[in-house]
Coordinates of N, CA and C in Angstrom, one line a residue:
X1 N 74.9 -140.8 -149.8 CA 73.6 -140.5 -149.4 C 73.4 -140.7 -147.9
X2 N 74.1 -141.8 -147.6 CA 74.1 -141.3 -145.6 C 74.5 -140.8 -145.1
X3 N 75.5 -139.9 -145.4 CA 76.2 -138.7 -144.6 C 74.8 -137.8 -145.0
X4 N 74.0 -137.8 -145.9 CA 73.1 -136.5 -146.0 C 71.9 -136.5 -144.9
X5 N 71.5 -137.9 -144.8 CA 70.7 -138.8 -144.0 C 70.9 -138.2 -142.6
X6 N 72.5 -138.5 -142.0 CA 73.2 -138.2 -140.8 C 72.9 -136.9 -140.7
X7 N 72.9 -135.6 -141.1 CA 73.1 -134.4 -141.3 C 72.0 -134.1 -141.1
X8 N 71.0 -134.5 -142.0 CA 69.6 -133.9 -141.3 C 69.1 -134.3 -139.9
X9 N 69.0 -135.7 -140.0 CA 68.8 -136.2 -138.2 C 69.6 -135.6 -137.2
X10 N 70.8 -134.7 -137.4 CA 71.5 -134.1 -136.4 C 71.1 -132.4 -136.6
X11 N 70.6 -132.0 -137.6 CA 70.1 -130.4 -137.6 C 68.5 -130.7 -136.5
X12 N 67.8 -131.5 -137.4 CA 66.5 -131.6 -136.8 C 66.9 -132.1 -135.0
X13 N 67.4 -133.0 -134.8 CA 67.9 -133.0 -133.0 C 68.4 -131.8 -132.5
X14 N 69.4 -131.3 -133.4 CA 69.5 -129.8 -132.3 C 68.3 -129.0 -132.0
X15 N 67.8 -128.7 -133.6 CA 66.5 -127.8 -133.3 C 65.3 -128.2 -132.6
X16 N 65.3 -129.3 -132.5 CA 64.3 -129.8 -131.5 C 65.0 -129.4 -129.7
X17 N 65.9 -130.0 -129.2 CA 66.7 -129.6 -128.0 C 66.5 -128.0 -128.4
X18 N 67.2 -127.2 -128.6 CA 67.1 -125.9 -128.5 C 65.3 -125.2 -128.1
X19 N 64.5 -125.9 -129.4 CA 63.5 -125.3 -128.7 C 63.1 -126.2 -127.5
X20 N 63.4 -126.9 -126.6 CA 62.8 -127.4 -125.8 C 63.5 -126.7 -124.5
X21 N 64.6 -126.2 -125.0 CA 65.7 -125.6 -123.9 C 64.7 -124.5 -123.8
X22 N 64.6 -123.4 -124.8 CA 63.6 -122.1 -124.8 C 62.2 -122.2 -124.1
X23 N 61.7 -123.4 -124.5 CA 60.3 -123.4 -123.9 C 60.9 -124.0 -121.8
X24 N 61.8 -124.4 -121.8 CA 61.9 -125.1 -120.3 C 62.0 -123.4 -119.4
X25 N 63.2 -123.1 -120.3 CA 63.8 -121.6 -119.7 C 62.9 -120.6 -119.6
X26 N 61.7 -120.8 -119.8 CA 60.6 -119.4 -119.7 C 60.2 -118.8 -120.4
X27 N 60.7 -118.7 -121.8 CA 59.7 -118.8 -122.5 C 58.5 -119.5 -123.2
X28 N 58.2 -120.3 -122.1 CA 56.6 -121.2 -122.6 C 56.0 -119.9 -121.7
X29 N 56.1 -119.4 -120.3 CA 55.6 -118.6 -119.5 C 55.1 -117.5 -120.6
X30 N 55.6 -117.0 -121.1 CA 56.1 -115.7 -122.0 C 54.6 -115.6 -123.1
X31 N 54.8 -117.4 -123.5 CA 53.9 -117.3 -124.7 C 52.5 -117.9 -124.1
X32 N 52.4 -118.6 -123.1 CA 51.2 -119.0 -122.7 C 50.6 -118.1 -121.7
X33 N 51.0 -116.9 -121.1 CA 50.5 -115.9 -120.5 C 50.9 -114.1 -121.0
X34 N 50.8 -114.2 -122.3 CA 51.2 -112.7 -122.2 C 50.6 -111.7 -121.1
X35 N 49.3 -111.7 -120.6 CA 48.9 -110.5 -120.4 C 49.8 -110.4 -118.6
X36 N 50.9 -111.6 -118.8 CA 51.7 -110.9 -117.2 C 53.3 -110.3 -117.9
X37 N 53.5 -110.8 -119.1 CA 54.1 -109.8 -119.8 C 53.8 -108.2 -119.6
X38 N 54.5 -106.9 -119.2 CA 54.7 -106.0 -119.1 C 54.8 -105.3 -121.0
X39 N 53.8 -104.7 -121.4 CA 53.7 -104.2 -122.6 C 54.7 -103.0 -123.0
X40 N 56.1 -103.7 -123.5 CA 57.2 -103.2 -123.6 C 56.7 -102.2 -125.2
X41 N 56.0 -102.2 -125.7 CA 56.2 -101.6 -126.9 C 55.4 -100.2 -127.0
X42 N 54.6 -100.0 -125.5 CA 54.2 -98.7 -125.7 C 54.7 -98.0 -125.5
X43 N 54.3 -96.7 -126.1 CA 55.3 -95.5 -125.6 C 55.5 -94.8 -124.2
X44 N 54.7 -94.9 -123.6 CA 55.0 -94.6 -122.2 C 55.7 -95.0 -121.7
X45 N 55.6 -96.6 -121.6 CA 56.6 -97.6 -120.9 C 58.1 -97.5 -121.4
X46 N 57.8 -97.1 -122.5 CA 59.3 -97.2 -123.5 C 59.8 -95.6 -122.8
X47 N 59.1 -94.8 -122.8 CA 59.7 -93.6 -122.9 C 60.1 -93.6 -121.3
X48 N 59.4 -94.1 -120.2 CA 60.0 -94.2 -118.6 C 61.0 -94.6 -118.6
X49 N 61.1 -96.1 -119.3 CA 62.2 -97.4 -119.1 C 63.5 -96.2 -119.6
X50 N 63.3 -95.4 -120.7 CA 64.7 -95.1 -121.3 C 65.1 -93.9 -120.7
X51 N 64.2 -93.5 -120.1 CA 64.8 -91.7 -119.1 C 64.8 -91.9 -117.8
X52 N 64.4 -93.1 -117.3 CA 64.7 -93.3 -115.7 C 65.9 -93.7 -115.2
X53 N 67.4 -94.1 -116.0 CA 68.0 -94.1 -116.1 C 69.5 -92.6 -116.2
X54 N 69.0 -92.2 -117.2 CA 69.9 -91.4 -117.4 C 69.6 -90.2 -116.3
X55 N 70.7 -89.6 -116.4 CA 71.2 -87.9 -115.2 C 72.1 -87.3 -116.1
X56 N 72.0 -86.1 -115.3 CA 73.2 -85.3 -116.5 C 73.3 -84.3 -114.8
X57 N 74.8 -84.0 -114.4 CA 75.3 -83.0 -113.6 C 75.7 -81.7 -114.1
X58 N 75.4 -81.0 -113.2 CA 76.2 -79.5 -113.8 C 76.8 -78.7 -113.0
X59 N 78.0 -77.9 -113.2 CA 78.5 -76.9 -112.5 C 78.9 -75.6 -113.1
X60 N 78.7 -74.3 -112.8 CA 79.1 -73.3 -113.7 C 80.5 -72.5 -113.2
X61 N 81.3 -72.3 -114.2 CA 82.5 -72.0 -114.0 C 82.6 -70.8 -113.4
X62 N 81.5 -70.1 -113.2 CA 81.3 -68.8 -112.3 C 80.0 -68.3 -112.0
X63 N 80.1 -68.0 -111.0 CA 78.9 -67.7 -110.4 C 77.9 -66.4 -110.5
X64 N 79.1 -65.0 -111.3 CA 78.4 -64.0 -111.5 C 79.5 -63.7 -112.9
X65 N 79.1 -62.6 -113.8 CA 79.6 -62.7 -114.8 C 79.1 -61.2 -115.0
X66 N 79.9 -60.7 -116.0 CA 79.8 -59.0 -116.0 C 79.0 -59.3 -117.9
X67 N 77.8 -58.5 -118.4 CA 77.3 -58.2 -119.6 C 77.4 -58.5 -120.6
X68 N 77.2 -59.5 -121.2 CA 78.5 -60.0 -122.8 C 79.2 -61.0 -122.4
X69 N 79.6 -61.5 -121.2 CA 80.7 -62.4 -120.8 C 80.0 -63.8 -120.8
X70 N 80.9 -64.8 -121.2 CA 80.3 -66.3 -121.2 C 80.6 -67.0 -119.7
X71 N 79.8 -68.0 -119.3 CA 79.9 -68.9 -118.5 C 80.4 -69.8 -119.6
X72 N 81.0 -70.8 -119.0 CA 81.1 -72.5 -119.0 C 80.4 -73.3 -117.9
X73 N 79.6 -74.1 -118.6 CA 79.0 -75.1 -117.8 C 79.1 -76.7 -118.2
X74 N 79.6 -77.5 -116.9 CA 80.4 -78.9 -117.2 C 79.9 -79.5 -116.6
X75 N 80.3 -80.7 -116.9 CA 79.7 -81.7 -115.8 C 80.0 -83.1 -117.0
X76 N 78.9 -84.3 -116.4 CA 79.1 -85.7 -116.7 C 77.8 -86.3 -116.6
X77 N 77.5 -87.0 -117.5 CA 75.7 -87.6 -118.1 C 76.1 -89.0 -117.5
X78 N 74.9 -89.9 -117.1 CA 75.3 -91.5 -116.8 C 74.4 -91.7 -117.6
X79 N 74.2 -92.5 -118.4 CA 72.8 -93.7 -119.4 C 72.4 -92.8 -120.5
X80 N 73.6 -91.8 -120.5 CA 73.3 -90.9 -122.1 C 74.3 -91.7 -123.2
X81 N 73.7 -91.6 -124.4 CA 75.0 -92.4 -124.9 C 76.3 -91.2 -125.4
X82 N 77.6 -91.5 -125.8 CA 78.4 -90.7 -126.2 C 78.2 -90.2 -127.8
X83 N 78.3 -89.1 -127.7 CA 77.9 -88.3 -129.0 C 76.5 -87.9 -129.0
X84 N 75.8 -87.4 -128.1 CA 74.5 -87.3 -127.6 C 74.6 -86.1 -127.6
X85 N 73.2 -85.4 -128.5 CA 73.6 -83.7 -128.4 C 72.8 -83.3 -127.1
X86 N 73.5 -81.8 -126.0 CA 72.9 -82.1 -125.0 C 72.5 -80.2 -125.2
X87 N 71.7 -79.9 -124.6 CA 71.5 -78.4 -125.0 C 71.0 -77.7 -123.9
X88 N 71.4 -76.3 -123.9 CA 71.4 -75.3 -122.5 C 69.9 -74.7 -122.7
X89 N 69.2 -74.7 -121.3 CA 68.2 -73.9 -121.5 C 68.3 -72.9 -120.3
X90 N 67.4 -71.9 -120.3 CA 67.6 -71.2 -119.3 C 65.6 -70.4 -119.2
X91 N 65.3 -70.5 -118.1 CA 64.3 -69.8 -117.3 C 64.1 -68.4 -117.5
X92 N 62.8 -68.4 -118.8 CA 62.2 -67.4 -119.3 C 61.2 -67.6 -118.8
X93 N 60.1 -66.2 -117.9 CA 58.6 -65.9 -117.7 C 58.2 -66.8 -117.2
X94 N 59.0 -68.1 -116.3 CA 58.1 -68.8 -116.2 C 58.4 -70.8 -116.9
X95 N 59.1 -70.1 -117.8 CA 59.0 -71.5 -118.9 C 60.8 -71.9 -119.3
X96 N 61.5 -73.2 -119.5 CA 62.2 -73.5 -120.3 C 62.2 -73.4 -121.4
X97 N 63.4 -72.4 -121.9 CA 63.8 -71.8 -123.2 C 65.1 -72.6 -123.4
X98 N 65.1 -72.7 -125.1 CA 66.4 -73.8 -125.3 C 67.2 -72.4 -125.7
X99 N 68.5 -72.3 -125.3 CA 69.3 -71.0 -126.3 C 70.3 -72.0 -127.1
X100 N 70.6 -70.7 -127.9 CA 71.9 -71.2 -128.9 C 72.8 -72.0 -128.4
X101 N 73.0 -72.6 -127.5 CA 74.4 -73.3 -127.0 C 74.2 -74.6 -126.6
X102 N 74.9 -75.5 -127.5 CA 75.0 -76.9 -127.1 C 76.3 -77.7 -127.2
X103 N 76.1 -78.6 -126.9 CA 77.2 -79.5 -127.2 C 77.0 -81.2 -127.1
X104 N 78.1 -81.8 -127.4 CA 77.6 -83.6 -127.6 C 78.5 -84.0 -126.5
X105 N 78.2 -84.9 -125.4 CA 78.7 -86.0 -124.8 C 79.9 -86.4 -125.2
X106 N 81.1 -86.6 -124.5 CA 82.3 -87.2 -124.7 C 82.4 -88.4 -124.1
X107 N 83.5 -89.0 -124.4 CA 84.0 -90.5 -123.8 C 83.6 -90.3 -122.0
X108 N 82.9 -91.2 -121.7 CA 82.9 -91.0 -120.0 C 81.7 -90.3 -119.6
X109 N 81.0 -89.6 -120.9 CA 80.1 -88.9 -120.0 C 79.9 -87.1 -119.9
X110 N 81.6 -86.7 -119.8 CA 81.7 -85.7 -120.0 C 81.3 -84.7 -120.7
X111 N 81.1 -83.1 -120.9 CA 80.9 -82.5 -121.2 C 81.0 -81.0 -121.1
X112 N 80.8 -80.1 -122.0 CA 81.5 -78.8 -121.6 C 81.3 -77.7 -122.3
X113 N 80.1 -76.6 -122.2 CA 79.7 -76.1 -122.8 C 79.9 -74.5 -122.5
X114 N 80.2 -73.3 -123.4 CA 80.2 -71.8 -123.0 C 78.5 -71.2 -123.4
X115 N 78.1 -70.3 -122.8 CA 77.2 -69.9 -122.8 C 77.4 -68.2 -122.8
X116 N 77.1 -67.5 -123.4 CA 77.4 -66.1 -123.5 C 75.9 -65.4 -122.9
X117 N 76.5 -64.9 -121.9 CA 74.8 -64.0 -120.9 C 75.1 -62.8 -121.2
X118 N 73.9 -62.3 -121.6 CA 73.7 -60.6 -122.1 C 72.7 -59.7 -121.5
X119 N 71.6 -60.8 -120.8 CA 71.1 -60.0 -119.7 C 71.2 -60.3 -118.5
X120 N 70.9 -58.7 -118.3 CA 71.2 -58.3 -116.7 C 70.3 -58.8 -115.9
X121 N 70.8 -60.0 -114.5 CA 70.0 -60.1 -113.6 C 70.4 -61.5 -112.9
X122 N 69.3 -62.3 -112.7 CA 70.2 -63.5 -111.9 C 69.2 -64.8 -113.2
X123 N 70.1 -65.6 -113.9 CA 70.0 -66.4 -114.7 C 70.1 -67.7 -114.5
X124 N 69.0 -68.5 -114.3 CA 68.7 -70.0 -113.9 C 68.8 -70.6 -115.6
X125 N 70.2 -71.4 -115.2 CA 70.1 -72.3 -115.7 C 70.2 -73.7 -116.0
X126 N 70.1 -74.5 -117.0 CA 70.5 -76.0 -116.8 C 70.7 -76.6 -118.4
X127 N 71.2 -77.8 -118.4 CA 71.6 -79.2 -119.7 C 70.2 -79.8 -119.8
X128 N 70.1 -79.9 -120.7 CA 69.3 -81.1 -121.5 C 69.1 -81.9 -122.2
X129 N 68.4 -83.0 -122.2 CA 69.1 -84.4 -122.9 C 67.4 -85.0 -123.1
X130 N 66.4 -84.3 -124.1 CA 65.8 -84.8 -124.3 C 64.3 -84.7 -123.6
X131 N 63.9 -85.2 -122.3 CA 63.1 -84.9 -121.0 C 64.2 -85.0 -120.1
X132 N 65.2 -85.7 -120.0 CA 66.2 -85.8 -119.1 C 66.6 -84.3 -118.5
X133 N 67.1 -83.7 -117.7 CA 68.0 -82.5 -117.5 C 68.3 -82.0 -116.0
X134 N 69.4 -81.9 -116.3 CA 70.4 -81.5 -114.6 C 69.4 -80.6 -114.1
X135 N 70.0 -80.3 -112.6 CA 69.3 -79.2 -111.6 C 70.0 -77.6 -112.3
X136 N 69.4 -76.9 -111.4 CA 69.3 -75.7 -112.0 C 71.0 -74.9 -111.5
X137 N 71.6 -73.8 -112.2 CA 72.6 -73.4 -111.4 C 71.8 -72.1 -111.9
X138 N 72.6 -70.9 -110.9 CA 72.2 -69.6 -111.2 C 73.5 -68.9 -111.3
X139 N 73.3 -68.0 -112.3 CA 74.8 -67.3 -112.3 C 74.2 -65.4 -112.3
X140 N 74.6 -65.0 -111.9 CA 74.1 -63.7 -111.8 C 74.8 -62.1 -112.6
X141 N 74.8 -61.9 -113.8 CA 74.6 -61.4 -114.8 C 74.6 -59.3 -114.1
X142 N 76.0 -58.9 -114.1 CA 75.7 -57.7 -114.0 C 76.6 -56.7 -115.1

């Protein structure tokens, strides 16, 4: 029956020290002033905090392309995670249009996608990752 005695007076002393470490370390700040807490659970904040990070680069494996023929376009994402589907859009009337062609993030970042152009003209395009998405490349379509 004293070793049980011992065992509790030594649970209840940690847990006491522990929370006294928590409250010394900053969080008493945390709980006795929320409103200088930054309100991490909205969605705005949430949605800045997690796209102000990431980029995604691009380069096209050619710059003009004859009717029917595919581009490849490559490049390397930072703060995307790997296995992340990332998707080609290209500059219709005005507006970003997603087309048929994607692909997912490899180890590193990497990435590498074909794109097949069928119309004639000069074709702005770019990767997307969500709201995230590289600068534009143009490849020109005759």
């Amino acid at each position: 029956m004293g070793t049980t005695k011992k065992a509790y007076r030594w649970r209840t002393t940690t847990i006491g020290l522990a929370c006294a470490a928590l409250l010394a370390g900053g969080a008493g700040t945390a709980v006795a002033a929320p409103s200088a807490v930054p309100d991490l659970h909205s969605r705005a904040v949430a949605a800045a905090a997690a796209t102000s990070h990431e980029k995604i680069d691009v380069k096209a494996s050619a710059k003009s392309v004859k009717a029917g023929e595919s581009v490849t376009l490559s490049g390397r994402t930072k703060g995307i995670p790997t296995g992340s589907k990332l998707t080609v859009q290209h500059l219709n009337k005005g507006k970003w249009t997603t087309l048929h062609a994607s692909t997912k993030t490899k180890h590193g970042g990497h990435y590498s996608v074909k794109v097949k152009l069928g119309k004639k003209g000069k074709e702005k395009l770019r990767v997307a990752h969500g709201k995230t998405h590289s600068s534009t490349v143009t490849v020109t379509v005759h």
